[in-house]
mmCIF file of C-alpha atoms in Angstrom:
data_model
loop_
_atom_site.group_PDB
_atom_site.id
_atom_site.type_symbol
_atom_site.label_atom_id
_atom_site.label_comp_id
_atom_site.label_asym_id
_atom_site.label_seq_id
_atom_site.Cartn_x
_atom_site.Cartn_y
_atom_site.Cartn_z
ATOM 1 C CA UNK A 383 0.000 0.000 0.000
ATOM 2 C CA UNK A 384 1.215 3.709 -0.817
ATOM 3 C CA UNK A 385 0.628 6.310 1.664
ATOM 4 C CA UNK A 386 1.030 9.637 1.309
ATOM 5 C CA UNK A 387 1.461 11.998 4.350
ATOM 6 C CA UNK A 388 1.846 15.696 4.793
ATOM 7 C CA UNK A 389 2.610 16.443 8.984
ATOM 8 C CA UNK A 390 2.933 20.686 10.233
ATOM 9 C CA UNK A 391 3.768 21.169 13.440
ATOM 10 C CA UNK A 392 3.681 25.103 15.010
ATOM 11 C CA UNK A 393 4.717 25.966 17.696
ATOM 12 C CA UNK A 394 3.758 29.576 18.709
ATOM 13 C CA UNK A 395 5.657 31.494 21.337
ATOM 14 C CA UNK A 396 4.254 34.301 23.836
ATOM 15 C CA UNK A 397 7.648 36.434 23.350
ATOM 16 C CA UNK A 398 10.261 36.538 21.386
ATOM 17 C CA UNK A 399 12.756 33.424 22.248
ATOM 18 C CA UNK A 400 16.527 34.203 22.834
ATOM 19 C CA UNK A 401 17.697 30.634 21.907
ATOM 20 C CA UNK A 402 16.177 27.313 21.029
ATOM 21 C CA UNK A 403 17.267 23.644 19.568
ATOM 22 C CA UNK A 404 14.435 21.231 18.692
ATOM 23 C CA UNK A 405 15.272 17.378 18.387
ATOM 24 C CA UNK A 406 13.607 16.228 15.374
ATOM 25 C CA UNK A 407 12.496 12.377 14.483
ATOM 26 C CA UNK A 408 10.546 12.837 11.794
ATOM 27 C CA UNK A 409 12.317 10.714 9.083
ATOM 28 C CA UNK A 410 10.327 6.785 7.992
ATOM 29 C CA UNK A 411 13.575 5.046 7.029
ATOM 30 C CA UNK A 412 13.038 2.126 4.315
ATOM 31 C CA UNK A 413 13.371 -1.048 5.913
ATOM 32 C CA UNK A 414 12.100 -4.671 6.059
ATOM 33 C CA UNK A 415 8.075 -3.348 5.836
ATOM 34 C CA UNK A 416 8.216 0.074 4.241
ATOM 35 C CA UNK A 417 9.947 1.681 1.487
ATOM 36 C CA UNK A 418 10.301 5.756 1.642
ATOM 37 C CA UNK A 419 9.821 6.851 -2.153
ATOM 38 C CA UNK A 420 10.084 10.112 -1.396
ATOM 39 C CA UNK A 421 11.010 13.153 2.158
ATOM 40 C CA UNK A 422 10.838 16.355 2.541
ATOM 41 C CA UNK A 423 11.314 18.339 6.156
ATOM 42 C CA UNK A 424 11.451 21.654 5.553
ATOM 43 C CA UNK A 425 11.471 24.534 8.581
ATOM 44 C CA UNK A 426 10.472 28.005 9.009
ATOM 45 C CA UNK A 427 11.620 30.131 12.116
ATOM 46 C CA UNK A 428 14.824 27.658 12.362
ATOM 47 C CA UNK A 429 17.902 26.529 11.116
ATOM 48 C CA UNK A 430 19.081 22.937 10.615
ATOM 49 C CA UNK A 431 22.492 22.325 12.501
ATOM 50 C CA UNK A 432 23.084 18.994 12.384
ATOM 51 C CA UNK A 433 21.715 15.845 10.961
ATOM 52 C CA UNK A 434 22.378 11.830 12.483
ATOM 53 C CA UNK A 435 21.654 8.871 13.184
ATOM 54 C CA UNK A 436 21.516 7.815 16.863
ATOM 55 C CA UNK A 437 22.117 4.561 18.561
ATOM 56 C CA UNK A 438 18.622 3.306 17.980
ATOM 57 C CA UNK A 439 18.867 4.147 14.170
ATOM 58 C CA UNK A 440 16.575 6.612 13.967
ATOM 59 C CA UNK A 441 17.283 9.806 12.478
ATOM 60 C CA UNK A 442 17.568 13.007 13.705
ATOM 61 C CA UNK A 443 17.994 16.662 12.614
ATOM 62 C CA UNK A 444 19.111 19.339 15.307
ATOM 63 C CA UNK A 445 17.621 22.746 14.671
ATOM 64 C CA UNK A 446 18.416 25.937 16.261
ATOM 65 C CA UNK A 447 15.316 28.376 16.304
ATOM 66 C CA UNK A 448 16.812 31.741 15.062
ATOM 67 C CA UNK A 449 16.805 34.454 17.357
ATOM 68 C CA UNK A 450 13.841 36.757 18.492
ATOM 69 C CA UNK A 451 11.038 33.819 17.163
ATOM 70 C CA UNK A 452 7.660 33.957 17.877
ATOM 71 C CA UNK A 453 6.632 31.040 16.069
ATOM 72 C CA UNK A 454 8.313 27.878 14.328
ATOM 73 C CA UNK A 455 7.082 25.721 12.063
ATOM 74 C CA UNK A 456 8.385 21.812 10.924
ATOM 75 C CA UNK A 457 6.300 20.695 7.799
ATOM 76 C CA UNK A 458 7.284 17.326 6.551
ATOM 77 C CA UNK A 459 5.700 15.894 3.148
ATOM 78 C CA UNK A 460 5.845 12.392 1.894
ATOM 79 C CA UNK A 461 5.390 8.827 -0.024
ATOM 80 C CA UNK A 462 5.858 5.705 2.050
ATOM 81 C CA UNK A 463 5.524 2.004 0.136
ATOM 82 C CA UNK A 464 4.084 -0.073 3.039
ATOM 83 C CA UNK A 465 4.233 -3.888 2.673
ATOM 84 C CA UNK A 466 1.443 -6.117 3.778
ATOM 85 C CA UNK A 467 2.739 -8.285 7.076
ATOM 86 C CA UNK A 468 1.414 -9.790 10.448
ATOM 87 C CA UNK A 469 2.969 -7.524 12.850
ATOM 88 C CA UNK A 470 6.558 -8.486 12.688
ATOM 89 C CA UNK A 471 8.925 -5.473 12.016
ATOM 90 C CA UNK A 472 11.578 -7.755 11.564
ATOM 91 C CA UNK A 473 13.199 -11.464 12.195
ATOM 92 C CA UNK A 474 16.290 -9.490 13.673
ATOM 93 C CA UNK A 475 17.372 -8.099 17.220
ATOM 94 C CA UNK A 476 18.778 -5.307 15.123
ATOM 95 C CA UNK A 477 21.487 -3.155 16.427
ATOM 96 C CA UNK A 478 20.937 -2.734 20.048
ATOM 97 C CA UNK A 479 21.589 -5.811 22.373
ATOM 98 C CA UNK A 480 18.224 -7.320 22.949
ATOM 99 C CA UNK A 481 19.393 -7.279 26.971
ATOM 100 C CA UNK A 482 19.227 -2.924 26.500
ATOM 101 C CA UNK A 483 15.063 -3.444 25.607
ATOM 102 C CA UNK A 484 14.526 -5.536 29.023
ATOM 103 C CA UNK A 485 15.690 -2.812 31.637
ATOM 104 C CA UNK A 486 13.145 -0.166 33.302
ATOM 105 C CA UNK A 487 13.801 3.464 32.499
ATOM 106 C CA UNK A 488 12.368 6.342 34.282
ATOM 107 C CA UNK A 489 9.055 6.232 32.381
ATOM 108 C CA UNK A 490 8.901 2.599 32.184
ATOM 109 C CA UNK A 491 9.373 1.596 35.823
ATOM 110 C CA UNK A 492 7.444 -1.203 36.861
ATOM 111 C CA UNK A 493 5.097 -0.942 40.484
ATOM 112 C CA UNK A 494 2.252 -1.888 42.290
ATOM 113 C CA UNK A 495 -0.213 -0.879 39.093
ATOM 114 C CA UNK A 496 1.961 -3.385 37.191
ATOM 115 C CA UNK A 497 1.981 -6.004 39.345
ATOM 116 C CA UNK A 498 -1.701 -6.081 39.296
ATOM 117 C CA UNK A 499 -1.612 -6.139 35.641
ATOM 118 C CA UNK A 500 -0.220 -8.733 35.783
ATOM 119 C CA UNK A 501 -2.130 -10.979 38.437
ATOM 120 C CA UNK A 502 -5.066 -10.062 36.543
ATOM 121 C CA UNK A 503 -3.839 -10.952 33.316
ATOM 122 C CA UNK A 504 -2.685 -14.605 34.770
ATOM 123 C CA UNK A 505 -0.308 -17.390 33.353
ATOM 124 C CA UNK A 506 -2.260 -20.240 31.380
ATOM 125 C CA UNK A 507 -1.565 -19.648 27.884
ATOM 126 C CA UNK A 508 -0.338 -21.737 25.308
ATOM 127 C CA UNK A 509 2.556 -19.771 24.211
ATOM 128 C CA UNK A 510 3.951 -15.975 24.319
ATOM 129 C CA UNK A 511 2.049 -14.990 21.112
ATOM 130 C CA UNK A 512 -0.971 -15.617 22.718
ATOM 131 C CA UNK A 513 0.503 -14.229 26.104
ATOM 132 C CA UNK A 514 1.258 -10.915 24.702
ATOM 133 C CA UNK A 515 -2.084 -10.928 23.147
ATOM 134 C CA UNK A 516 -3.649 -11.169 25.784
ATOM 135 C CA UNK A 517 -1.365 -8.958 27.591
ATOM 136 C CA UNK A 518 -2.517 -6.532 25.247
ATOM 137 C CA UNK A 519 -6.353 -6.886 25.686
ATOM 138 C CA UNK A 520 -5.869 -5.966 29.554
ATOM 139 C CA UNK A 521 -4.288 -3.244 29.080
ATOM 140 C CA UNK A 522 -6.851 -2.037 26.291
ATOM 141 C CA UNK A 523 -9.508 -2.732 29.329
ATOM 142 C CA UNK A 524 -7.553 -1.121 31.961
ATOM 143 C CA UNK A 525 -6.838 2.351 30.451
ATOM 144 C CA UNK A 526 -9.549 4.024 28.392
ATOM 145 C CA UNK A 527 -8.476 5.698 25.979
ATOM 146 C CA UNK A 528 -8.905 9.436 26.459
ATOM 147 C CA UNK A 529 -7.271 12.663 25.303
ATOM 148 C CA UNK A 530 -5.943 15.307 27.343
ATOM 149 C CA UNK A 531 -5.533 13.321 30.799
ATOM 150 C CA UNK A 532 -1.948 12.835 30.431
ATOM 151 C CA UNK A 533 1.515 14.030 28.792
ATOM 152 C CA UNK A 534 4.756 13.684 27.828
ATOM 153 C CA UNK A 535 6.028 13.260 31.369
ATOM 154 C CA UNK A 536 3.701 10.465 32.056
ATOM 155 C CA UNK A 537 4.916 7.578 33.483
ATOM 156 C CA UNK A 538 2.936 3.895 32.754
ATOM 157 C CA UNK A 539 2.287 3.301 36.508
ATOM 158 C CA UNK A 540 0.597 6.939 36.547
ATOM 159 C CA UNK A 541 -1.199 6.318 33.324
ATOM 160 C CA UNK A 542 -2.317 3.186 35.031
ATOM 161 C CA UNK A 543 -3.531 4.604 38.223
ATOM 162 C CA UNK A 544 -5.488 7.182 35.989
ATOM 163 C CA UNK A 545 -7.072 4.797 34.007
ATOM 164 C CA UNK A 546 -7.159 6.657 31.147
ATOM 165 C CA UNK A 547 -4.583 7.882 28.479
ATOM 166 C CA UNK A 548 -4.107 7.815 25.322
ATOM 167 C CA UNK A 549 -1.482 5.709 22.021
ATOM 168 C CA UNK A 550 1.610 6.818 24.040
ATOM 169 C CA UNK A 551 0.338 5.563 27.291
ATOM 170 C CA UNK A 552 -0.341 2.120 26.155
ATOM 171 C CA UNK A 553 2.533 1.685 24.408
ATOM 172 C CA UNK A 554 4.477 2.328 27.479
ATOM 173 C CA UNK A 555 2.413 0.308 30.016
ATOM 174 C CA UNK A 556 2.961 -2.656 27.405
ATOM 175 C CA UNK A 557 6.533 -2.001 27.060
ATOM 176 C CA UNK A 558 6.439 -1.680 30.940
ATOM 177 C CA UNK A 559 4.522 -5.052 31.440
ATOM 178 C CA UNK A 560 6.222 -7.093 28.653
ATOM 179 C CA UNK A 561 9.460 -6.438 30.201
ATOM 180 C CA UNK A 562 8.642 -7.238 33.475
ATOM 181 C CA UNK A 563 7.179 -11.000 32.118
ATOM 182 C CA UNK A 564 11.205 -11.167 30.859
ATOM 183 C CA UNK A 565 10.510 -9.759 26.738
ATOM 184 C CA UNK A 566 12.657 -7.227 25.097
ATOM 185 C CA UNK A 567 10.171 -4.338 23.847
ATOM 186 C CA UNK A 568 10.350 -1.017 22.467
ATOM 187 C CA UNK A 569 8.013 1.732 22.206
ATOM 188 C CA UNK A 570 7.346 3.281 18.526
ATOM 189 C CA UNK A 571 6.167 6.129 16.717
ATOM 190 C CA UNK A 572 4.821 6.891 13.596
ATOM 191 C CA UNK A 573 1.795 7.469 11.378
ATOM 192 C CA UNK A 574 -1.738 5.263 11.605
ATOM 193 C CA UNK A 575 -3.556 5.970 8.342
ATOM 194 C CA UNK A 576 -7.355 5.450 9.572
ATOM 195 C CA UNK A 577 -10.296 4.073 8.220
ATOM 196 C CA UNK A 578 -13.045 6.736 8.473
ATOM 197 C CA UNK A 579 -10.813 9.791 8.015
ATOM 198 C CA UNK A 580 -7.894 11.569 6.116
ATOM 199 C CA UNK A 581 -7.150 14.442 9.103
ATOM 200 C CA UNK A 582 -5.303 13.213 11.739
ATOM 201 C CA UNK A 583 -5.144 15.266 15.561
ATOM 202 C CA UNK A 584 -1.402 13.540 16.406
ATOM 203 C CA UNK A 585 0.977 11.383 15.209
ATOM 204 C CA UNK A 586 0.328 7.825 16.858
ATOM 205 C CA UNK A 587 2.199 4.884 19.205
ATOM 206 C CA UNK A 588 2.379 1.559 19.110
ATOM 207 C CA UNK A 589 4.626 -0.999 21.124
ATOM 208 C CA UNK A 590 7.161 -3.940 19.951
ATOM 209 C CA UNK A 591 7.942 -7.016 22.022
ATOM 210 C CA UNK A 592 10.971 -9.389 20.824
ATOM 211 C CA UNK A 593 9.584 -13.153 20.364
ATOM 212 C CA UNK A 594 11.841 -15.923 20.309
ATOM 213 C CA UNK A 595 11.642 -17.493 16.825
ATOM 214 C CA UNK A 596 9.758 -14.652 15.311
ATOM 215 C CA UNK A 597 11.495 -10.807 15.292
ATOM 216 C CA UNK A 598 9.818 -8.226 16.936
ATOM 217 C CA UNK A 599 6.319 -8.026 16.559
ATOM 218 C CA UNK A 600 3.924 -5.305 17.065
ATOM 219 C CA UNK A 601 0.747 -4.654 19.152
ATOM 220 C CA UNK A 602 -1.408 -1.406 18.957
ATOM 221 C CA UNK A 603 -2.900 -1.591 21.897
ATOM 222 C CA UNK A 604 -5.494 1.527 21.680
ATOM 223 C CA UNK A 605 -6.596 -0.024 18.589
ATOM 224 C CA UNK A 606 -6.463 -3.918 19.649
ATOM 225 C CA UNK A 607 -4.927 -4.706 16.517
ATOM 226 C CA UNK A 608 -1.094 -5.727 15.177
ATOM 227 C CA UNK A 609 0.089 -3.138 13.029
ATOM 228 C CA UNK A 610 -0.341 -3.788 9.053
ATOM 229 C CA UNK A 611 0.431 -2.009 6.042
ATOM 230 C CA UNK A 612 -1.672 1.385 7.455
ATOM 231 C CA UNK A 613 1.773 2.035 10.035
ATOM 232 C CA UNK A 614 4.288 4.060 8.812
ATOM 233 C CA UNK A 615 7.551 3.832 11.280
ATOM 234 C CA UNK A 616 9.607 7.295 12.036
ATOM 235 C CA UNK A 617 11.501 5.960 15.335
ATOM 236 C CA UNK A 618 11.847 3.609 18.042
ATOM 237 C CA UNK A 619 13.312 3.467 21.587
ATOM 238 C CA UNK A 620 13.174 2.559 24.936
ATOM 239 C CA UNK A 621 10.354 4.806 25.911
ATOM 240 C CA UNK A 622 8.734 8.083 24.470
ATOM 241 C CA UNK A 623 11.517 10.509 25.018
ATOM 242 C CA UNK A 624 14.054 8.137 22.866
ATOM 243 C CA UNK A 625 11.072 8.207 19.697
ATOM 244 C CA UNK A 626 9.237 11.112 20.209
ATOM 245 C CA UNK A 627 8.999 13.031 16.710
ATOM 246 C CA UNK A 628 9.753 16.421 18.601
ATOM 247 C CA UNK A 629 12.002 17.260 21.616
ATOM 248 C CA UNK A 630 13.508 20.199 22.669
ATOM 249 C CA UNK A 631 14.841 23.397 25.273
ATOM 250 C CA UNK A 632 13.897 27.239 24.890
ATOM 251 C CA UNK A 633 15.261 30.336 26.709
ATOM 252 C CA UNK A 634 12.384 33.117 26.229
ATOM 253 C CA UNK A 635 9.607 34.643 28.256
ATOM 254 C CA UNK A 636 6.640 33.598 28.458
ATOM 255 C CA UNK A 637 4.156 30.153 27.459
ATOM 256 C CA UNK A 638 4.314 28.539 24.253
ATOM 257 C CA UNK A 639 1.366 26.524 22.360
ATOM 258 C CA UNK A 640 1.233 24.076 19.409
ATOM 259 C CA UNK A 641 -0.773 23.393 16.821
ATOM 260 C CA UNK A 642 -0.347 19.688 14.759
ATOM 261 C CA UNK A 643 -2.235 19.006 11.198
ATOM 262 C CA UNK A 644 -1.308 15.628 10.297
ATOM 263 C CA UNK A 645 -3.219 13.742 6.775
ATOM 264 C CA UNK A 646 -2.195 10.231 5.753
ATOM 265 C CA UNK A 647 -4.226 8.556 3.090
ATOM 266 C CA UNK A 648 -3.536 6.320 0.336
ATOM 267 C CA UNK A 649 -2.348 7.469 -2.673
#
C-alpha cells in the first residue's frame, strides 16, 4: 500500500525566544516493511544544525530556532511504500543488544499498578504470542483511551492509576509489562492511516515485544490490533523521550502553544 502523508507542526511562542534547539524524528527510514519513495522536512523560524543517526537508528535533525522567534514551524511531506505483514517489524534483534530493551527506564518503571496487571492478566496460555495478546487486551480494558488526561512526562504506573490515556500511554504500560514477564520491547512512533478519516489530531504509538523465533512483533494496543500495512515507522526506543517526533529546550519569556495538522491517506 502507498501512503502519502503531509505532517505541520507550530509551535507559537508568547515572546520573542533568545535561543532554542528542537530534536527532530521525523524521518520513515526504508526497511524490512516500508519503502520511503520520497522526504521532505522543511522549517520556518529555524535553522538545521546537524543531521544523524543515533544509537537506535533513527534519524535526527538538530535545529536551532533563530533568534527573536515567535513562532516555528516543521512541515514534513511524503510517499511511504508499506508492505502487507502480520505484525513483525523484523526477524532481527537489530542493532541494540536485545538485553538494552529488558531494563526499566524512568518512564517505564514497573510498580504496584503493574503487578496487578499482571495478576489479573494470569499465566495459562499456550505460548507468548498468545501471552502478549492477551497482555494486550488488559491493558486495552484497563486504560480508556482518552485525550488530554496525560503528557509527555507520564509515566505507565501513573497512566495506570489514571485509568485513562491515550497511544503513548499504552505503548508504554505494554513495554512496561512485557518487560517485566522477561521480553525485550520497544516503544514506537509513527503514522496510523485510519479508516473513516484523512485528518489526523497527532501522530500515533504503538509498542514492539521481541519473540523468540519470530522478530519483533507489534501490538497497537489503543486499537487492539497488530500493526499492518496502514503504520508508517519514524523511530523507536526505549520509551517516548528516545522516539518522540519532537524534543527540545527554549530560553524566552513567556508560554508557548502548538498546533499539529497531520493527513495520511492512500495514494
Amino acid at each position: 500500500m502507498r501512503l502519502t502523508i503531509s505532517h505541520q507542526t507550530t509551535y507559537t511562542y508568547e515572546a520573542p525566544q533568545s535561543y532554542g534547539l528542537e530534536r527532530i524524528r521525523l524521518f520513515p527510514l526504508t526497511g524490512a516493511t516500508q519503502t520511503v519513495v520520497n522526504w521532505n522536512v522543511s522549517l520556518t523560524g529555524a535553522s538545521k544544525e546537524a543531521e544523524y543517526d543515533d544509537h537506535h537508528g533513527n534519524r535526527i535533525w538538530l535545529a536551532k530556532i533563530d533568534k527573536d522567534q515567535t513562532s516555528l514551524m516543521i512541515a514534513c511531506q511524503g510517499t511511504v511504500e508499506v508492505a502487507p505483514g502480520s505484525g513483525v517489524s523484523s526477524p532481527k534483534p537489530g542493532r541494540i543488544p536485545l538485553w538494552h530493551f529488558q531494563r526499566p527506564t524512568a518512564l517505564t518503571q514497573p510498580g504496584a499498578g503493574t503487578r496487578a496487571l499482571l495478576k489479573a492478566l494470569g499465566s495459562d496460555f499456550d505460548n507468548d504470542i498468545a501471552r502478549l495478546h492477551a497482555l494486550s487486551d488488559v491493558i486495552h480494558k484497563r486504560i480508556a483511551y482518552k485525550a488530554d488526561e496525560t503528557g509527555p512526562k507520564t509515566t505507565a504506573e501513573e497512566a495506570l492509576k489514571a485509568g485513562a490515556g491515550v497511544c503513548q500511554d499504552h505503548a508504554q504500560v505494554f513495554v512496561t509489562a512485557a518487560r517485566t514477564l522477561g521480553f525485550p520491547a520497544r516503544y514506537v512512533s509513527g503514522y496510523l492511516m485510519m479508516d473513516d478519516r484523512i485528518d489526523q489530531n497527532a501522530t500515533h504509538a504503538w509498542a514492539e515485544a521481541f519473540v523468540d523465533g519470530l522478530g519483533w512483533l507489534g501490538f497497537d494496543v489503543s486499537n487492539e490490533i497488530c500493526p499492518d500495512e496502514r503504520y508508517v515507522r519514524i523511530a523507536t526506543g526505549c520509551d517516548y523521550r528516545d522516539a518522540a517526533p519532537v524534543t527540545g529546550m527554549r530560553m524566552g519569556e513567556g508560554s508557548e502553544s502548538m498546533m499539529v495538522a497531520i493527513q495520511v491517506q492512500q495514494q
